[in-house]
CSV table of C-alpha atoms in Angstrom, one decimal:
chain,number,residue,atom,x,y,z
S,249,UNK,CA,-55.6,-16.0,3.9
S,250,UNK,CA,-53.6,-18.5,6.2
S,251,UNK,CA,-50.7,-18.4,3.3
S,252,UNK,CA,-50.5,-14.9,3.2
S,253,UNK,CA,-50.3,-14.8,6.9
S,254,UNK,CA,-47.3,-17.3,6.7
S,255,UNK,CA,-45.6,-15.1,3.9
S,256,UNK,CA,-46.2,-11.9,5.9
S,257,UNK,CA,-44.8,-13.7,9.3
S,258,UNK,CA,-41.4,-15.1,7.2
S,259,UNK,CA,-40.8,-11.4,5.5
S,260,UNK,CA,-41.3,-10.2,9.1
S,261,UNK,CA,-38.9,-12.9,10.5
S,262,UNK,CA,-36.4,-12.2,7.5
S,263,UNK,CA,-36.2,-7.9,8.3
S,264,UNK,CA,-35.8,-9.3,11.9
S,265,UNK,CA,-32.7,-11.2,11.4
S,266,UNK,CA,-31.1,-8.8,9.1
S,267,UNK,CA,-31.5,-5.7,11.3
S,268,UNK,CA,-29.7,-7.8,14.6
S,269,UNK,CA,-26.9,-9.1,11.9
S,270,UNK,CA,-26.8,-5.7,11.0
S,271,UNK,CA,-26.7,-4.2,14.6
S,272,UNK,CA,-24.5,-7.2,15.4
S,273,UNK,CA,-22.1,-6.1,12.5
S,274,UNK,CA,-21.8,-2.2,13.6
S,275,UNK,CA,-21.4,-3.0,17.0
S,276,UNK,CA,-18.6,-4.9,16.2
S,277,UNK,CA,-17.4,-2.0,14.1
S,278,UNK,CA,-17.5,0.2,17.1
S,279,UNK,CA,-16.3,-2.4,19.8
S,280,UNK,CA,-13.2,-3.2,17.3
S,281,UNK,CA,-12.7,0.2,15.4
S,282,UNK,CA,-9.3,0.5,15.8
S,283,UNK,CA,-8.7,-3.0,14.3
S,284,UNK,CA,-10.9,-1.8,11.2
S,285,UNK,CA,-8.9,1.7,11.2
S,286,UNK,CA,-5.7,-0.7,10.5
S,287,UNK,CA,-7.4,-2.7,7.5
S,288,UNK,CA,-9.2,0.4,6.2
S,289,UNK,CA,-5.9,1.4,3.7
S,290,UNK,CA,-5.3,-2.0,2.9
S,291,UNK,CA,-9.0,-2.5,1.6
S,292,UNK,CA,-8.6,0.5,-0.2
S,293,UNK,CA,-5.6,-0.2,-1.9
S,294,UNK,CA,-7.0,-3.3,-3.1
S,295,UNK,CA,-10.6,-1.8,-3.8
S,296,UNK,CA,-8.6,0.7,-6.3
S,297,UNK,CA,-6.3,-1.1,-8.1
S,298,UNK,CA,-7.6,-4.8,-8.4
S,299,UNK,CA,-11.2,-4.1,-8.4
S,300,UNK,CA,-12.0,-1.1,-9.9
S,301,UNK,CA,-9.7,-2.0,-13.3
S,302,UNK,CA,-11.8,-4.5,-13.6
S,303,UNK,CA,-14.5,-2.5,-15.2
S,304,UNK,CA,-11.8,-2.8,-17.8
S,305,UNK,CA,-12.6,-6.2,-18.6
S,306,UNK,CA,-15.3,-5.6,-21.2
S,307,UNK,CA,-12.3,-4.8,-23.6
S,308,UNK,CA,-11.6,-8.5,-23.9
S,309,UNK,CA,-15.0,-8.9,-25.6
S,310,UNK,CA,-14.9,-5.3,-27.8
S,311,UNK,CA,-13.3,-4.0,-30.5
S,312,UNK,CA,-11.5,-0.9,-28.6
S,313,UNK,CA,-11.7,2.7,-30.5
S,314,UNK,CA,-9.3,5.2,-28.8
S,315,UNK,CA,-12.0,7.7,-29.7
S,316,UNK,CA,-15.0,5.9,-28.3
S,317,UNK,CA,-13.8,4.8,-25.0
S,318,UNK,CA,-14.2,1.6,-23.0
S,319,UNK,CA,-17.5,0.8,-23.7
S,320,UNK,CA,-18.1,2.5,-27.6
S,321,UNK,CA,-16.2,0.2,-29.3
S,322,UNK,CA,-17.9,-2.8,-31.1
S,323,UNK,CA,-18.9,-5.8,-29.1
S,324,UNK,CA,-17.1,-9.1,-31.0
S,325,UNK,CA,-17.9,-11.4,-28.4
S,326,UNK,CA,-14.9,-14.5,-28.0
S,327,UNK,CA,-13.4,-13.0,-31.5
S,328,UNK,CA,-10.4,-12.1,-29.5
S,329,UNK,CA,-10.2,-15.2,-27.4
S,330,UNK,CA,-10.5,-17.5,-30.7
S,331,UNK,CA,-7.7,-15.4,-32.5
S,332,UNK,CA,-5.1,-16.2,-29.1
S,333,UNK,CA,-6.2,-19.7,-29.3
S,334,UNK,CA,-5.4,-20.1,-33.2
S,335,UNK,CA,-2.1,-18.0,-33.1
S,336,UNK,CA,0.6,-20.0,-33.3
S,337,UNK,CA,2.1,-19.0,-30.4
S,338,UNK,CA,-0.4,-20.1,-28.0
S,339,UNK,CA,1.1,-23.6,-27.4
S,340,UNK,CA,4.6,-21.7,-27.3
S,341,UNK,CA,3.1,-19.9,-24.8
S,342,UNK,CA,1.3,-22.0,-22.9
S,343,UNK,CA,4.3,-24.7,-22.5
S,344,UNK,CA,6.7,-22.0,-21.6
S,345,UNK,CA,4.9,-20.5,-19.0
S,346,UNK,CA,3.8,-23.9,-17.3
S,347,UNK,CA,7.2,-25.4,-17.5
S,348,UNK,CA,8.8,-22.0,-15.8
S,349,UNK,CA,5.9,-21.5,-13.2
S,350,UNK,CA,5.3,-25.0,-12.5
S,351,UNK,CA,9.0,-25.8,-11.9
S,352,UNK,CA,9.5,-22.8,-10.0
S,353,UNK,CA,6.5,-23.7,-7.8
S,354,UNK,CA,7.6,-27.1,-7.0
S,355,UNK,CA,11.3,-26.7,-6.0
S,356,UNK,CA,10.2,-23.5,-4.8
S,357,UNK,CA,7.4,-24.7,-2.4
S,358,UNK,CA,10.1,-27.6,-0.9
S,359,UNK,CA,13.2,-25.5,-0.7
S,360,UNK,CA,11.5,-23.3,2.1
S,361,UNK,CA,10.6,-26.2,3.8
S,362,UNK,CA,14.1,-27.7,4.0
S,363,UNK,CA,15.8,-24.9,4.8
S,364,UNK,CA,13.3,-23.9,7.9
S,365,UNK,CA,13.8,-27.5,8.9
S,366,UNK,CA,17.4,-27.0,8.5
S,367,UNK,CA,17.8,-23.4,10.5
S,368,UNK,CA,15.5,-25.4,13.1
S,369,UNK,CA,18.1,-27.4,14.0
S,370,UNK,CA,20.7,-24.5,14.9
S,371,UNK,CA,20.4,-24.7,18.7
S,372,UNK,CA,23.3,-21.9,19.0
S,373,UNK,CA,21.2,-18.8,19.0
S,374,UNK,CA,23.6,-16.2,18.3
S,375,UNK,CA,24.5,-18.9,14.9
S,376,UNK,CA,21.0,-19.2,14.4
S,377,UNK,CA,20.3,-15.7,14.2
S,378,UNK,CA,23.5,-15.0,11.7
S,379,UNK,CA,22.0,-17.6,9.5
S,380,UNK,CA,18.5,-17.0,9.4
S,381,UNK,CA,19.5,-13.1,8.3
S,382,UNK,CA,22.4,-14.4,5.6
S,383,UNK,CA,19.5,-16.1,3.8
S,384,UNK,CA,16.6,-13.5,4.6
S,385,UNK,CA,19.2,-10.9,2.5
S,386,UNK,CA,19.0,-12.0,-0.9
S,387,UNK,CA,14.9,-11.5,-0.8
S,388,UNK,CA,16.0,-7.6,-0.9
S,389,UNK,CA,17.8,-8.0,-3.6
S,390,UNK,CA,16.1,-5.8,-6.5
S,391,UNK,CA,15.0,-7.7,-9.7
S,392,UNK,CA,16.9,-5.6,-11.9
S,393,UNK,CA,20.4,-6.2,-9.8
S,394,UNK,CA,19.7,-9.6,-9.9
S,395,UNK,CA,19.5,-9.8,-13.6
S,396,UNK,CA,22.6,-7.6,-13.9
S,397,UNK,CA,24.3,-9.9,-11.2
S,398,UNK,CA,23.5,-13.0,-13.4
S,399,UNK,CA,24.5,-11.2,-16.6
S,400,UNK,CA,27.9,-10.6,-15.1
S,401,UNK,CA,28.4,-14.2,-13.3
S,402,UNK,CA,27.5,-16.2,-16.3
S,403,UNK,CA,29.0,-14.1,-19.0
S,404,UNK,CA,30.6,-16.6,-21.3
S,405,UNK,CA,33.3,-14.7,-21.5
S,406,UNK,CA,34.0,-13.4,-18.4
S,407,UNK,CA,32.2,-14.8,-16.1
S,408,UNK,CA,33.1,-16.3,-12.9
S,409,UNK,CA,30.6,-19.5,-13.0
S,410,UNK,CA,32.4,-19.9,-16.8
S,411,UNK,CA,36.1,-19.4,-15.5
S,412,UNK,CA,35.5,-22.5,-12.9
S,413,UNK,CA,34.3,-24.4,-15.7
S,414,UNK,CA,37.5,-23.8,-17.7
S,415,UNK,CA,39.7,-24.6,-14.6
S,416,UNK,CA,37.7,-27.7,-14.3
S,417,UNK,CA,38.1,-28.3,-18.0
S,418,UNK,CA,34.5,-28.0,-18.7
S,419,UNK,CA,33.6,-25.8,-21.9
S,420,UNK,CA,32.1,-22.4,-21.6
S,421,UNK,CA,28.2,-22.2,-21.5
S,422,UNK,CA,26.3,-19.3,-22.6
S,423,UNK,CA,23.6,-19.8,-19.9
S,424,UNK,CA,21.5,-16.8,-20.5
S,425,UNK,CA,21.5,-17.4,-24.2
S,426,UNK,CA,20.9,-21.0,-24.5
S,427,UNK,CA,17.4,-22.2,-24.5
S,428,UNK,CA,18.7,-25.4,-22.3
S,429,UNK,CA,19.8,-23.8,-19.3
S,430,UNK,CA,17.1,-20.8,-19.5
S,431,UNK,CA,15.2,-22.6,-17.1
S,432,UNK,CA,17.2,-24.3,-14.6
S,433,UNK,CA,19.0,-20.9,-15.0
S,434,UNK,CA,16.0,-18.8,-14.1
S,435,UNK,CA,14.3,-21.3,-11.2
S,436,UNK,CA,17.6,-21.3,-8.9
S,437,UNK,CA,18.0,-17.9,-8.8
S,438,UNK,CA,14.4,-17.6,-8.1
S,439,UNK,CA,15.2,-20.3,-5.3
S,440,UNK,CA,18.0,-18.6,-4.0
S,441,UNK,CA,16.5,-15.3,-3.6
S,442,UNK,CA,13.4,-16.2,-2.3
S,443,UNK,CA,13.6,-19.3,-0.2
S,444,UNK,CA,14.7,-17.6,2.8
S,445,UNK,CA,12.5,-15.2,2.9
S,446,UNK,CA,9.7,-17.8,2.1
S,447,UNK,CA,10.6,-19.8,5.2
S,448,UNK,CA,9.9,-17.1,7.9
S,449,UNK,CA,6.3,-18.8,7.8
S,450,UNK,CA,7.9,-22.2,8.5
S,451,UNK,CA,10.2,-21.2,11.2
S,452,UNK,CA,7.1,-19.4,12.7
S,453,UNK,CA,5.3,-22.5,12.8
S,454,UNK,CA,7.8,-24.7,14.0
S,455,UNK,CA,8.3,-22.2,17.1
S,456,UNK,CA,5.2,-22.9,17.9
S,457,UNK,CA,5.5,-26.8,18.3
S,458,UNK,CA,4.4,-27.9,21.8
S,459,UNK,CA,7.8,-28.7,23.5
S,460,UNK,CA,5.8,-31.8,25.1
S,461,UNK,CA,6.2,-33.4,21.9
S,462,UNK,CA,9.6,-33.1,22.0
S,463,UNK,CA,10.2,-34.4,25.4
S,464,UNK,CA,7.7,-37.4,24.8
S,465,UNK,CA,9.5,-38.5,21.3
S,466,UNK,CA,12.8,-37.9,23.0
S,467,UNK,CA,11.6,-40.7,26.0
S,468,UNK,CA,10.7,-43.0,23.6
S,469,UNK,CA,14.7,-43.1,21.7
S,470,UNK,CA,13.8,-41.1,19.0
S,471,UNK,CA,16.6,-39.3,17.6
S,472,UNK,CA,17.0,-36.4,15.5
S,473,UNK,CA,15.8,-37.3,12.2
S,474,UNK,CA,13.2,-39.2,13.9
S,475,UNK,CA,11.6,-35.6,15.7
S,476,UNK,CA,12.1,-34.2,12.4
S,477,UNK,CA,9.9,-36.8,10.3
S,478,UNK,CA,7.4,-37.2,13.5
S,479,UNK,CA,7.4,-34.3,15.0
S,480,UNK,CA,8.3,-31.3,13.0
S,481,UNK,CA,6.8,-32.0,9.5
S,482,UNK,CA,3.4,-33.2,10.6
S,483,UNK,CA,3.3,-29.6,12.1
S,484,UNK,CA,3.8,-27.8,9.2
S,485,UNK,CA,1.6,-29.6,7.0
S,486,UNK,CA,-1.7,-27.2,7.6
S,487,UNK,CA,0.8,-24.3,6.7
S,488,UNK,CA,2.0,-26.0,3.7
S,489,UNK,CA,-0.9,-26.9,2.2
S,490,UNK,CA,-2.6,-23.3,2.7
S,491,UNK,CA,0.2,-21.9,1.1
S,492,UNK,CA,0.0,-24.5,-1.6
S,493,UNK,CA,-3.5,-23.6,-2.4
S,494,UNK,CA,-2.6,-19.8,-2.8
S,495,UNK,CA,1.0,-20.8,-5.0
S,496,UNK,CA,-2.0,-22.8,-7.2
S,497,UNK,CA,-3.7,-19.5,-8.1
S,498,UNK,CA,-0.6,-17.9,-9.4
S,499,UNK,CA,0.2,-21.2,-11.5
S,500,UNK,CA,0.6,-19.5,-14.7
S,501,UNK,CA,1.5,-16.3,-13.4
S,502,UNK,CA,5.5,-16.5,-14.3
S,503,UNK,CA,7.4,-13.7,-13.1
S,504,UNK,CA,7.2,-10.9,-15.7
S,505,UNK,CA,10.0,-8.4,-14.9
S,506,UNK,CA,13.1,-11.1,-14.2
S,507,UNK,CA,12.1,-12.8,-17.1
S,508,UNK,CA,11.3,-10.1,-19.7
S,509,UNK,CA,14.9,-8.4,-18.5
S,510,UNK,CA,16.5,-11.9,-18.8
S,511,UNK,CA,15.3,-12.2,-22.5
S,512,UNK,CA,17.2,-11.9,-25.7
S,513,UNK,CA,17.2,-13.3,-29.0
S,514,UNK,CA,18.9,-16.6,-28.3
S,515,UNK,CA,16.5,-17.7,-25.4
S,516,UNK,CA,13.5,-16.2,-26.4
S,517,UNK,CA,11.9,-20.0,-28.1
S,518,UNK,CA,11.8,-20.9,-24.1
S,519,UNK,CA,11.5,-17.3,-22.3
S,520,UNK,CA,8.6,-15.9,-24.2
S,521,UNK,CA,5.5,-16.4,-21.4
S,522,UNK,CA,2.2,-15.2,-20.9
S,523,UNK,CA,2.9,-12.2,-19.4
S,524,UNK,CA,5.6,-10.7,-21.4
S,525,UNK,CA,3.5,-11.6,-24.4
S,526,UNK,CA,0.6,-9.6,-23.3
S,527,UNK,CA,3.1,-6.2,-22.5
S,528,UNK,CA,4.5,-6.9,-26.1
S,529,UNK,CA,0.9,-7.4,-27.4
S,530,UNK,CA,-0.8,-4.9,-25.5
S,531,UNK,CA,1.7,-1.9,-24.6
S,532,UNK,CA,4.1,-2.2,-27.8
S,533,UNK,CA,1.9,-3.2,-30.7
S,534,UNK,CA,-1.3,-1.1,-29.2
S,535,UNK,CA,-3.3,-4.3,-29.7
S,536,UNK,CA,-5.4,-3.4,-26.3
S,537,UNK,CA,-8.2,-5.8,-26.8
S,538,UNK,CA,-6.1,-8.7,-27.7
S,539,UNK,CA,-3.9,-8.4,-25.1
S,540,UNK,CA,-6.9,-8.1,-22.4
S,541,UNK,CA,-8.5,-11.3,-23.9
S,542,UNK,CA,-4.9,-13.2,-23.3
S,543,UNK,CA,-5.0,-11.4,-19.9
S,544,UNK,CA,-8.4,-12.4,-18.9
S,545,UNK,CA,-8.3,-16.0,-20.0
S,546,UNK,CA,-4.8,-16.2,-18.2
S,547,UNK,CA,-6.6,-15.5,-14.6
S,548,UNK,CA,-9.5,-17.6,-15.4
S,549,UNK,CA,-7.3,-20.4,-15.5
S,550,UNK,CA,-5.2,-19.7,-12.5
S,551,UNK,CA,-8.8,-19.3,-11.0
S,552,UNK,CA,-10.0,-22.8,-11.6
S,553,UNK,CA,-6.3,-24.3,-10.1
S,554,UNK,CA,-7.1,-22.3,-7.0
S,555,UNK,CA,-10.2,-23.3,-6.7
S,556,UNK,CA,-9.3,-27.0,-7.7
S,557,UNK,CA,-6.5,-27.2,-5.3
S,558,UNK,CA,-8.6,-25.9,-2.3
S,559,UNK,CA,-11.7,-28.7,-3.4
S,560,UNK,CA,-9.0,-31.5,-3.6
S,561,UNK,CA,-7.2,-30.4,-0.4
S,562,UNK,CA,-10.8,-29.8,1.3
S,563,UNK,CA,-12.1,-33.6,0.6
S,564,UNK,CA,-8.3,-35.1,1.2
S,565,UNK,CA,-6.4,-33.7,4.0
S,566,UNK,CA,-9.8,-31.5,5.3
S,567,UNK,CA,-7.9,-28.2,5.3
S,568,UNK,CA,-8.9,-25.6,2.7
S,569,UNK,CA,-9.0,-21.7,2.6
S,570,UNK,CA,-12.7,-21.5,2.3
């Protein structure tokens, strides 16, 4: 009897706690309903375009038959995953994707920090504003236009860069048709286009640095470099860690559009990545189940890197997303 009474008391307590939690949540919504209405469109977009399509992930484990729908195909388990692991393209795709993504992530992570530190050193407000606007502008150039610019500027016959190389006595290069220069060309153009925009968050972090830290450092005789090293960089570290963790979640997500537009038969051995291969297999060759399996594998690897980076950051730097 005593045990039954204890169990019933616990159930009653849990129900009371749940009821209080629900009432507190409803009160929070009523109190800040304007804020909840503001995030509602974003929530709906994520729900519709990110979570509901997960229903189709079962294609990775079924043999898709168009007439039978997503759930009507035969269940084949890990067949398509094994097919991908055993294919001759697996190692090539992994090497190309990791090379492009990791290089872009590392260089693209450092460049905005350096750019923000440099812009922050400009004391003249008008000059600083002009500099910020100048480095932001490339972000608004569409990917198609960007690739068109690269094609024009890097053309072996009429490209500006090859004209300068010819004037200086260097041989002309086909940068977009070379397996040697494709990755550097992609990474440099990506940094040029994204670094200015990505530096905004670091400039915002620098604007919140306590002025007393600068005054104290100057009183101790710190020069410009020492202010950057001992005041500004430490203030950016928490922001850098959070952004690095987020970037790790997309380590195998090399940009599909830009790479696809830059591909040609000459650079394909180093330009074929997982995202472009999934498009060609799934959309062009109609192998939907196989393409879904490859895409799911890519997503799981990214998620694993995100968890690993978050765990290491939490243990080492005491900063994490969750």
